[in-house]
Short mmCIF file of C-alpha atoms and ligand atoms in Angstrom, two decimals:
data_model
loop_
_atom_site.label_atom_id
_atom_site.label_comp_id
_atom_site.label_asym_id
_atom_site.label_seq_id
_atom_site.Cartn_x
_atom_site.Cartn_y
_atom_site.Cartn_z
CA MET A 1 78.04 -56.10 20.69
CA THR A 2 77.94 -56.51 16.97
CA THR A 3 79.07 -53.51 15.06
CA ASN A 4 79.25 -53.20 11.12
CA ARG A 5 82.66 -51.36 11.07
CA ILE A 6 84.76 -52.99 8.06
CA ASP A 7 88.15 -54.48 9.04
CA ASP A 8 89.97 -56.09 6.63
CA SER A 9 93.57 -55.77 8.13
CA VAL A 10 93.18 -59.35 9.60
CA SER A 11 96.29 -61.23 8.51
CA VAL A 12 95.93 -63.03 5.43
CA ARG A 13 98.54 -65.22 5.89
CA ILE A 14 97.85 -68.45 8.27
CA ALA A 15 99.01 -67.31 11.84
CA GLU A 16 102.44 -68.55 11.92
CA ASP A 17 101.66 -70.00 15.57
CA SER A 18 98.68 -72.24 14.47
CA VAL A 19 99.46 -76.00 14.02
CA CYS A 20 97.37 -75.30 10.72
CA ASP A 21 100.25 -73.36 9.16
CA ARG A 22 101.95 -76.44 7.42
CA MET A 23 104.87 -74.98 6.40
CA ALA A 24 106.07 -73.08 9.83
CA MET A 25 105.43 -76.49 11.80
CA ASP A 26 107.53 -78.27 8.85
CA ARG A 27 110.47 -75.49 9.39
CA PHE A 28 110.13 -76.04 13.34
CA PHE A 29 110.87 -80.03 12.95
CA ARG A 30 113.61 -79.61 10.35
CA VAL A 31 115.37 -76.93 12.35
CA CYS A 32 115.03 -79.01 15.41
CA ARG A 33 116.26 -81.77 13.33
CA TRP A 34 113.20 -84.00 14.55
CA ASP A 35 112.11 -86.89 12.74
CA PRO A 36 109.25 -85.74 10.52
CA TYR A 37 107.56 -89.10 11.09
CA HIS A 38 106.45 -87.96 14.60
CA LEU A 39 104.66 -84.79 12.88
CA LYS A 40 103.13 -86.91 10.56
CA ARG A 41 101.44 -89.12 13.38
CA PHE A 42 100.22 -85.82 15.02
CA ARG A 43 98.60 -84.40 12.20
CA TYR A 44 96.92 -87.48 11.22
CA ALA A 45 95.55 -88.04 14.78
CA LEU A 46 94.27 -84.08 15.04
CA PHE A 47 93.24 -83.39 11.48
CA VAL A 48 92.00 -86.76 10.30
CA GLU A 49 91.10 -88.64 13.34
CA GLY A 50 89.89 -85.86 15.13
CA ARG A 51 91.73 -86.94 18.29
CA SER A 52 90.89 -84.67 21.24
CA ASP A 53 93.85 -82.26 21.66
CA ALA A 54 95.53 -84.08 24.95
CA ASN A 55 95.14 -87.29 22.64
CA ALA A 56 97.02 -85.82 19.52
CA VAL A 57 99.76 -83.95 21.46
CA ALA A 58 100.53 -87.55 22.88
CA MET A 59 101.47 -88.60 19.70
CA LEU A 60 104.31 -86.40 20.50
CA PRO A 61 107.48 -88.46 22.01
CA ASP A 62 108.20 -86.39 25.65
CA HIS A 63 111.00 -84.19 24.55
CA ILE A 64 109.11 -82.60 21.23
CA ARG A 65 105.73 -82.31 23.14
CA SER A 66 106.45 -79.42 25.56
CA ALA A 67 108.43 -77.70 22.46
CA VAL A 68 105.42 -78.09 20.16
CA VAL A 69 102.73 -76.70 22.67
CA ASP A 70 104.89 -73.59 23.50
CA ARG A 71 105.47 -72.67 20.23
CA PHE A 72 101.96 -73.69 18.43
CA ARG A 73 98.30 -73.35 18.99
CA LEU A 74 95.69 -75.92 18.40
CA HIS A 75 92.77 -73.91 18.36
CA SER A 76 92.28 -70.03 16.92
CA LEU A 77 88.62 -69.69 18.18
CA PRO A 78 87.26 -70.63 21.99
CA LEU A 79 85.22 -73.42 22.24
CA PRO A 80 81.53 -72.71 20.64
CA VAL A 81 78.35 -73.14 22.57
CA VAL A 82 76.29 -75.71 20.58
CA VAL A 83 72.67 -76.14 19.62
CA SER A 84 71.15 -79.43 18.55
CA SER A 85 68.19 -79.38 16.57
CA VAL A 86 65.38 -81.66 17.79
CA ALA A 87 63.50 -81.83 14.28
CA ASP A 88 66.32 -83.25 12.29
CA ALA A 89 69.43 -83.72 14.34
CA SER A 90 71.53 -80.79 12.82
CA GLU A 91 73.66 -78.72 15.16
CA LYS A 92 74.98 -75.21 15.26
CA ALA A 93 78.24 -73.97 17.06
CA LEU A 94 78.10 -70.54 17.71
CA PHE A 95 81.66 -69.26 17.62
CA THR A 96 83.20 -65.95 18.91
CA CYS A 97 85.97 -64.20 17.79
CA ARG A 98 87.73 -60.89 18.95
CA THR A 99 88.02 -57.86 16.86
CA THR A 100 91.15 -57.36 15.43
CA ASP A 101 91.49 -53.85 16.69
CA ALA A 102 94.14 -54.25 19.56
CA PHE A 103 92.71 -51.63 21.64
CA SER A 104 89.22 -53.23 21.60
CA SER A 105 87.88 -55.76 23.43
CA GLU A 106 84.63 -56.26 21.42
CA THR A 107 83.67 -59.79 20.02
CA PHE A 108 81.55 -60.80 17.06
CA SER A 109 79.99 -64.37 17.06
CA PHE A 110 79.39 -66.40 13.99
CA GLU A 111 78.05 -69.74 13.20
CA THR A 112 78.84 -73.20 11.82
CA VAL A 113 75.95 -75.76 11.00
CA LEU A 114 76.49 -79.50 10.97
CA ILE A 115 73.66 -80.90 8.54
CA ARG A 116 73.22 -84.69 9.11
CA GLY A 117 71.22 -86.09 6.13
CA THR A 118 68.91 -89.11 5.74
CA SER A 119 72.09 -91.09 4.72
CA ARG A 120 75.34 -91.34 6.62
CA ARG A 121 76.22 -88.29 5.06
CA ARG A 122 77.48 -85.46 6.79
CA THR A 123 78.01 -82.08 5.74
CA LEU A 124 79.70 -79.23 7.40
CA CYS A 125 78.53 -75.55 6.34
CA VAL A 126 81.19 -73.13 7.68
CA SER A 127 81.28 -69.40 7.63
CA SER A 128 84.31 -67.27 5.85
CA GLN A 129 83.32 -64.09 7.16
CA VAL A 130 81.44 -62.45 10.04
CA GLY A 131 78.31 -60.94 8.33
CA CYS A 132 78.25 -60.14 4.64
CA ALA A 133 78.82 -57.46 2.37
CA ALA A 134 76.82 -58.64 -0.65
CA ARG A 135 73.39 -57.57 1.24
CA CYS A 136 71.28 -59.92 -0.72
CA HIS A 137 67.57 -58.42 0.19
CA PHE A 138 66.09 -61.85 1.02
CA CYS A 139 69.06 -63.14 3.42
CA ALA A 140 69.50 -62.56 7.06
CA THR A 141 73.13 -62.28 6.96
CA GLY A 142 72.80 -59.81 4.44
CA GLN A 143 71.08 -57.50 6.48
CA MET A 144 74.13 -57.22 8.94
CA GLY A 145 76.63 -55.79 6.65
CA LEU A 146 80.14 -56.69 6.98
CA SER A 147 81.74 -56.93 10.50
CA ARG A 148 85.18 -58.82 10.13
CA GLN A 149 87.08 -60.95 7.91
CA LEU A 150 87.84 -64.54 9.13
CA ALA A 151 91.44 -65.56 9.14
CA THR A 152 92.47 -68.86 7.41
CA ALA A 153 92.94 -70.55 10.88
CA GLU A 154 89.53 -69.44 11.84
CA ILE A 155 87.84 -70.80 9.18
CA LEU A 156 90.03 -74.00 9.55
CA ASP A 157 89.08 -74.33 13.19
CA GLN A 158 85.41 -74.37 12.69
CA VAL A 159 86.36 -77.69 10.75
CA LEU A 160 88.59 -78.99 13.29
CA HIS A 161 86.01 -78.50 15.70
CA PHE A 162 83.61 -80.65 14.10
CA ARG A 163 86.28 -83.17 13.12
CA GLN A 164 86.98 -83.88 17.19
CA ARG A 165 83.15 -83.39 18.18
CA MET A 166 82.15 -86.03 15.68
CA ARG A 167 85.09 -88.61 16.63
CA THR A 168 82.89 -89.24 19.79
CA THR A 169 79.92 -90.01 17.98
CA GLY A 170 82.00 -92.26 15.37
CA GLU A 171 80.77 -90.24 12.39
CA GLN A 172 82.82 -89.36 9.48
CA LEU A 173 83.09 -85.49 8.07
CA ARG A 174 83.78 -85.96 4.47
CA ASN A 175 81.91 -82.88 2.95
CA VAL A 176 82.43 -78.98 3.76
CA VAL A 177 80.48 -76.35 2.02
CA PHE A 178 81.00 -72.56 2.50
CA MET A 179 77.61 -71.56 2.84
CA GLY A 180 77.59 -70.20 6.24
CA MET A 181 77.99 -66.80 6.85
CA GLY A 182 79.59 -64.43 4.38
CA GLU A 183 80.91 -64.25 0.85
CA PRO A 184 83.78 -66.76 0.46
CA LEU A 185 84.82 -64.69 -2.59
CA HIS A 186 85.02 -61.53 -0.84
CA ASN A 187 87.62 -63.08 1.47
CA GLU A 188 90.11 -64.85 -1.28
CA THR A 189 93.38 -64.79 0.31
CA ALA A 190 91.83 -66.52 3.69
CA LEU A 191 89.75 -68.90 1.54
CA TYR A 192 92.52 -70.00 -0.57
CA ALA A 193 95.32 -70.97 2.11
CA ALA A 194 91.88 -72.77 3.73
CA LEU A 195 91.35 -74.48 0.77
CA GLU A 196 94.78 -75.84 0.52
CA VAL A 197 95.07 -76.92 3.77
CA LEU A 198 91.57 -78.54 3.90
CA GLN A 199 92.56 -80.77 0.51
CA ASP A 200 96.21 -81.38 1.45
CA PRO A 201 96.74 -85.21 1.93
CA ARG A 202 99.23 -84.03 4.80
CA MET A 203 96.56 -81.97 6.80
CA PHE A 204 92.90 -82.81 6.55
CA ASN A 205 92.87 -84.56 3.50
CA PHE A 206 89.33 -83.81 2.00
CA SER A 207 88.67 -84.59 -1.51
CA PRO A 208 88.62 -81.37 -3.45
CA ARG A 209 85.23 -82.37 -4.86
CA ARG A 210 83.48 -82.41 -1.56
CA VAL A 211 84.57 -79.19 -0.78
CA MET A 212 81.87 -76.62 -1.96
CA VAL A 213 82.25 -72.81 -2.39
CA SER A 214 79.48 -70.85 -2.61
CA THR A 215 79.14 -67.77 -4.37
CA VAL A 216 76.90 -64.87 -4.91
CA GLY A 217 78.75 -64.43 -8.34
CA VAL A 218 82.09 -62.58 -8.65
CA PRO A 219 83.56 -63.02 -11.91
CA ASP A 220 86.67 -62.08 -11.61
CA ALA A 221 87.47 -63.98 -8.39
CA MET A 222 85.50 -66.99 -9.91
CA LEU A 223 87.94 -67.25 -12.47
CA ARG A 224 90.89 -66.99 -9.99
CA PHE A 225 89.51 -69.50 -7.77
CA SER A 226 88.89 -71.73 -11.02
CA ARG A 227 92.27 -71.67 -12.47
CA ARG A 228 94.03 -72.30 -8.78
CA PHE A 229 91.44 -75.17 -7.77
CA PRO A 230 90.33 -76.90 -10.92
CA ASN A 231 88.45 -79.88 -9.02
CA THR A 232 87.17 -77.74 -6.46
CA SER A 233 83.42 -77.61 -6.13
CA LEU A 234 81.52 -74.42 -6.84
CA ALA A 235 77.95 -73.62 -6.11
CA LEU A 236 76.70 -70.24 -7.82
CA SER A 237 73.42 -68.62 -5.96
CA LEU A 238 71.47 -67.64 -9.27
CA HIS A 239 68.23 -67.42 -7.75
CA SER A 240 66.63 -65.66 -11.08
CA ALA A 241 67.61 -66.22 -14.72
CA ASP A 242 65.99 -62.70 -15.38
CA GLN A 243 68.73 -60.02 -15.13
CA GLU A 244 66.46 -57.30 -13.85
CA GLN A 245 64.76 -59.40 -11.37
CA ARG A 246 68.07 -61.00 -9.82
CA ALA A 247 69.74 -57.11 -9.56
CA GLU A 248 66.54 -56.25 -7.69
CA LEU A 249 67.20 -59.48 -5.40
CA ILE A 250 71.00 -59.38 -5.55
CA PRO A 251 72.49 -55.99 -5.51
CA LEU A 252 75.99 -57.32 -6.27
CA GLY A 253 73.96 -58.69 -9.40
CA LYS A 254 74.01 -55.14 -11.18
CA THR A 255 77.57 -55.00 -11.48
CA ALA A 256 77.94 -58.64 -12.03
CA PRO A 257 75.68 -59.51 -14.86
CA LEU A 258 73.95 -62.62 -16.11
CA SER A 259 76.00 -61.59 -19.32
CA GLU A 260 79.46 -61.94 -17.47
CA LEU A 261 78.37 -65.13 -15.31
CA ARG A 262 77.36 -67.38 -18.01
CA PRO A 263 81.10 -67.22 -19.95
CA VAL A 264 82.66 -67.66 -16.01
CA LEU A 265 80.48 -70.70 -15.76
CA LYS A 266 81.50 -71.88 -18.75
CA GLU A 267 84.99 -72.19 -17.97
CA MET A 268 84.31 -73.66 -14.53
CA VAL A 269 82.72 -76.45 -15.77
CA ALA A 270 85.41 -77.08 -18.54
CA THR A 271 87.72 -78.72 -15.79
CA GLY A 272 84.35 -81.34 -15.13
CA ARG A 273 84.62 -80.34 -11.53
CA PRO A 274 80.99 -80.48 -9.91
CA VAL A 275 79.12 -76.98 -10.50
CA MET A 276 75.51 -76.40 -8.69
CA ILE A 277 73.28 -73.66 -9.52
CA GLU A 278 71.50 -72.77 -6.26
CA TYR A 279 67.77 -71.18 -7.00
CA LEU A 280 65.68 -70.29 -4.18
CA MET A 281 62.18 -70.65 -4.61
CA LEU A 282 60.05 -67.49 -3.62
CA ASP A 283 56.47 -67.71 -3.91
CA ARG A 284 55.02 -66.15 -6.70
CA VAL A 285 58.25 -64.06 -7.36
CA ASN A 286 60.89 -66.26 -9.43
CA ASP A 287 58.84 -69.79 -9.55
CA SER A 288 56.66 -69.58 -12.58
CA LEU A 289 56.92 -71.97 -15.36
CA GLU A 290 58.29 -68.76 -17.68
CA HIS A 291 60.97 -68.25 -14.92
CA ALA A 292 61.89 -72.32 -15.61
CA VAL A 293 61.91 -71.90 -19.03
CA LEU A 294 64.34 -68.59 -18.73
CA LEU A 295 66.76 -70.48 -16.48
CA GLY A 296 66.79 -73.35 -19.06
CA LYS A 297 67.91 -71.30 -21.68
CA PHE A 298 70.64 -69.33 -19.64
CA LEU A 299 72.02 -72.97 -18.47
CA GLU A 300 71.86 -74.22 -22.34
CA ASN A 301 74.81 -76.38 -23.20
CA LEU A 302 76.22 -76.08 -19.19
CA ARG A 303 76.90 -79.61 -17.71
CA VAL A 304 75.50 -78.33 -14.19
CA HIS A 305 73.40 -79.28 -11.50
CA ILE A 306 70.31 -77.30 -10.37
CA ASN A 307 69.67 -77.21 -6.84
CA LEU A 308 66.03 -75.64 -5.80
CA ILE A 309 65.82 -74.22 -2.01
CA PRO A 310 63.40 -73.74 -0.30
CA TYR A 311 63.28 -70.41 1.16
CA ASN A 312 63.33 -69.96 5.19
CA PRO A 313 61.55 -66.94 5.78
CA ILE A 314 63.20 -64.16 8.14
CA ASP A 315 61.56 -61.79 10.16
CA GLY A 316 60.63 -58.57 9.08
CA LEU A 317 61.24 -59.59 5.39
CA PRO A 318 58.07 -60.13 2.90
CA TRP A 319 58.98 -63.40 1.09
CA THR A 320 57.86 -66.87 1.54
CA THR A 321 58.71 -70.23 -0.14
CA SER A 322 56.90 -71.61 -3.09
CA PRO A 323 54.36 -74.57 -2.37
CA ARG A 324 55.63 -77.95 -2.80
CA ASP A 325 53.82 -78.62 -6.02
CA VAL A 326 55.17 -75.41 -7.83
CA ARG A 327 58.84 -76.51 -7.11
CA ASP A 328 57.71 -79.99 -8.03
CA ARG A 329 56.71 -78.39 -11.46
CA PHE A 330 59.42 -75.98 -11.96
CA ALA A 331 61.94 -79.09 -11.16
CA LYS A 332 60.01 -81.06 -13.97
CA CYS A 333 59.95 -78.61 -16.64
CA LEU A 334 64.02 -78.27 -16.22
CA ARG A 335 64.27 -81.73 -16.29
CA ASN A 336 62.67 -82.08 -19.30
CA GLU A 337 65.27 -80.04 -20.77
CA GLY A 338 67.87 -82.74 -19.65
CA PHE A 339 69.12 -81.02 -16.40
CA ILE A 340 69.79 -82.69 -13.20
CA VAL A 341 67.76 -81.14 -10.49
CA THR A 342 67.41 -81.53 -6.90
CA VAL A 343 64.23 -80.30 -4.71
CA ARG A 344 65.76 -79.69 -1.34
CA HIS A 345 64.10 -79.50 1.88
CA SER A 346 65.60 -77.05 4.77
CA GLN A 347 66.90 -78.24 7.63
CA GLY A 348 67.72 -76.63 11.00
CA GLN A 349 64.76 -74.57 11.20
CA ASP A 350 64.11 -75.18 14.82
CA ILE A 351 67.57 -73.67 15.83
CA ALA A 352 67.74 -71.19 13.29
CA ALA A 353 70.72 -72.54 11.55
CA ALA A 354 69.00 -72.87 8.21
CA CYS A 355 70.49 -71.34 5.28
CA GLY A 356 70.15 -67.38 5.27
CA GLN A 357 69.01 -67.47 8.62
CA LEU A 358 72.58 -67.10 10.37
CA VAL A 359 72.62 -63.85 12.21
CA THR A 360 74.28 -62.67 15.30
CA SER A 361 71.80 -61.44 17.58
CA ASP A 362 73.94 -60.28 20.41
N1 SAH B 401 77.52 -65.91 0.28
C1 SAH B 401 77.16 -67.31 -0.40
C2 SAH B 401 77.14 -68.06 0.78
C3 SAH B 401 75.78 -67.62 1.09
S1 SAH B 401 74.65 -68.87 2.06
C4 SAH B 401 76.43 -67.34 -1.67
O1 SAH B 401 75.65 -66.21 -1.82
O2 SAH B 401 76.02 -68.14 -2.27
C5 SAH B 401 74.26 -69.82 1.16
C6 SAH B 401 73.01 -70.03 0.21
O3 SAH B 401 71.67 -69.70 1.03
C7 SAH B 401 72.87 -68.96 -0.98
O4 SAH B 401 72.43 -69.59 -2.02
C8 SAH B 401 71.83 -67.61 -0.63
O5 SAH B 401 71.39 -67.47 -1.69
C9 SAH B 401 71.13 -68.50 0.18
N2 SAH B 401 69.67 -68.04 1.28
C10 SAH B 401 70.26 -67.13 1.78
N3 SAH B 401 69.19 -66.48 2.42
C11 SAH B 401 68.27 -67.73 2.58
C12 SAH B 401 66.94 -68.04 3.02
N4 SAH B 401 66.37 -67.25 4.02
N5 SAH B 401 66.21 -69.28 2.75
C13 SAH B 401 67.27 -70.39 2.11
N6 SAH B 401 68.09 -69.97 1.53
C14 SAH B 401 69.05 -68.81 1.55
#
């Protein structure tokens, strides 16, 4: 059963008994006076090579192995159920986690999606919360409200699970996007600790530019993120450059108006990091040439990449996506203004894994 109770008492630090807590493990090895080389090999096998638990642990010498296994957990989440898309080979993992209320046995579900592009590029779309408090009107997750924050180790376990799974298919995972369930900048502390571990060369070793945080637009948090992670990619879900219309689609847009987002974007692009503007193409809502001109004006002199996203219809919601020719015309108008524009196609629709379709239905 899923409830909408907000509970943010989840530990914000990495659980000290998790292998994802680098400092706790480093300390343990130091105190025991074990050669840190063994730890380095173990981490590389697990986090980078994605070896199975048994194979990664086997990297440790006998006398260390059982002590490590007794003291640290390799996973924070039970193995998920995985569904594969027949149409485009994307995969959706359905994870479960327990409520943080010690007196309840309630569980929640959330999802992680592996997107297989046409090239060899693989992108993992991870969740940062169960549900979401942003309540964007067009988004399925937004309809649920927030059930629970995910802890750092739970965010990281989604990535570990896929690194291990992909080792068996010989695929490389180099891109992670926070575009699953939730608003990452509403779970800042857990997010930042997760980003540090993902980008740490001793741990998962992702290139910062290949990790992308997608936000509905929380100006203060964007500035904190920007200063702490100057090279990590950012996506802003803009969806309209008309303040009134944006605030109608995205309730948070009322308190964080476009006039506040623009200077923040300016600071974010200043470091040269990739900044993506996400723009949902809603049929006869925000897809006219006037809207394209308005978008171009709002983004004037900002070095950003514009991503036009088709809308994945949600049962019970009134929106549909703009036809292909309308999306192309919109893109052309922006390209004429000198912007780099991608017209995206949707993936994972047959397994309800596409953007905005992630919702727990149990
Ligand atoms: N909270 C973050 C991540 C949300 S999901 C954010 O707002 O950016 C990632 C993207 O999917 C967002 O741009 C979101 O607006 C978009 N999205 C939501 N519902 C969608 C739908 N039904 N079809 C396509 N994209 C959708």
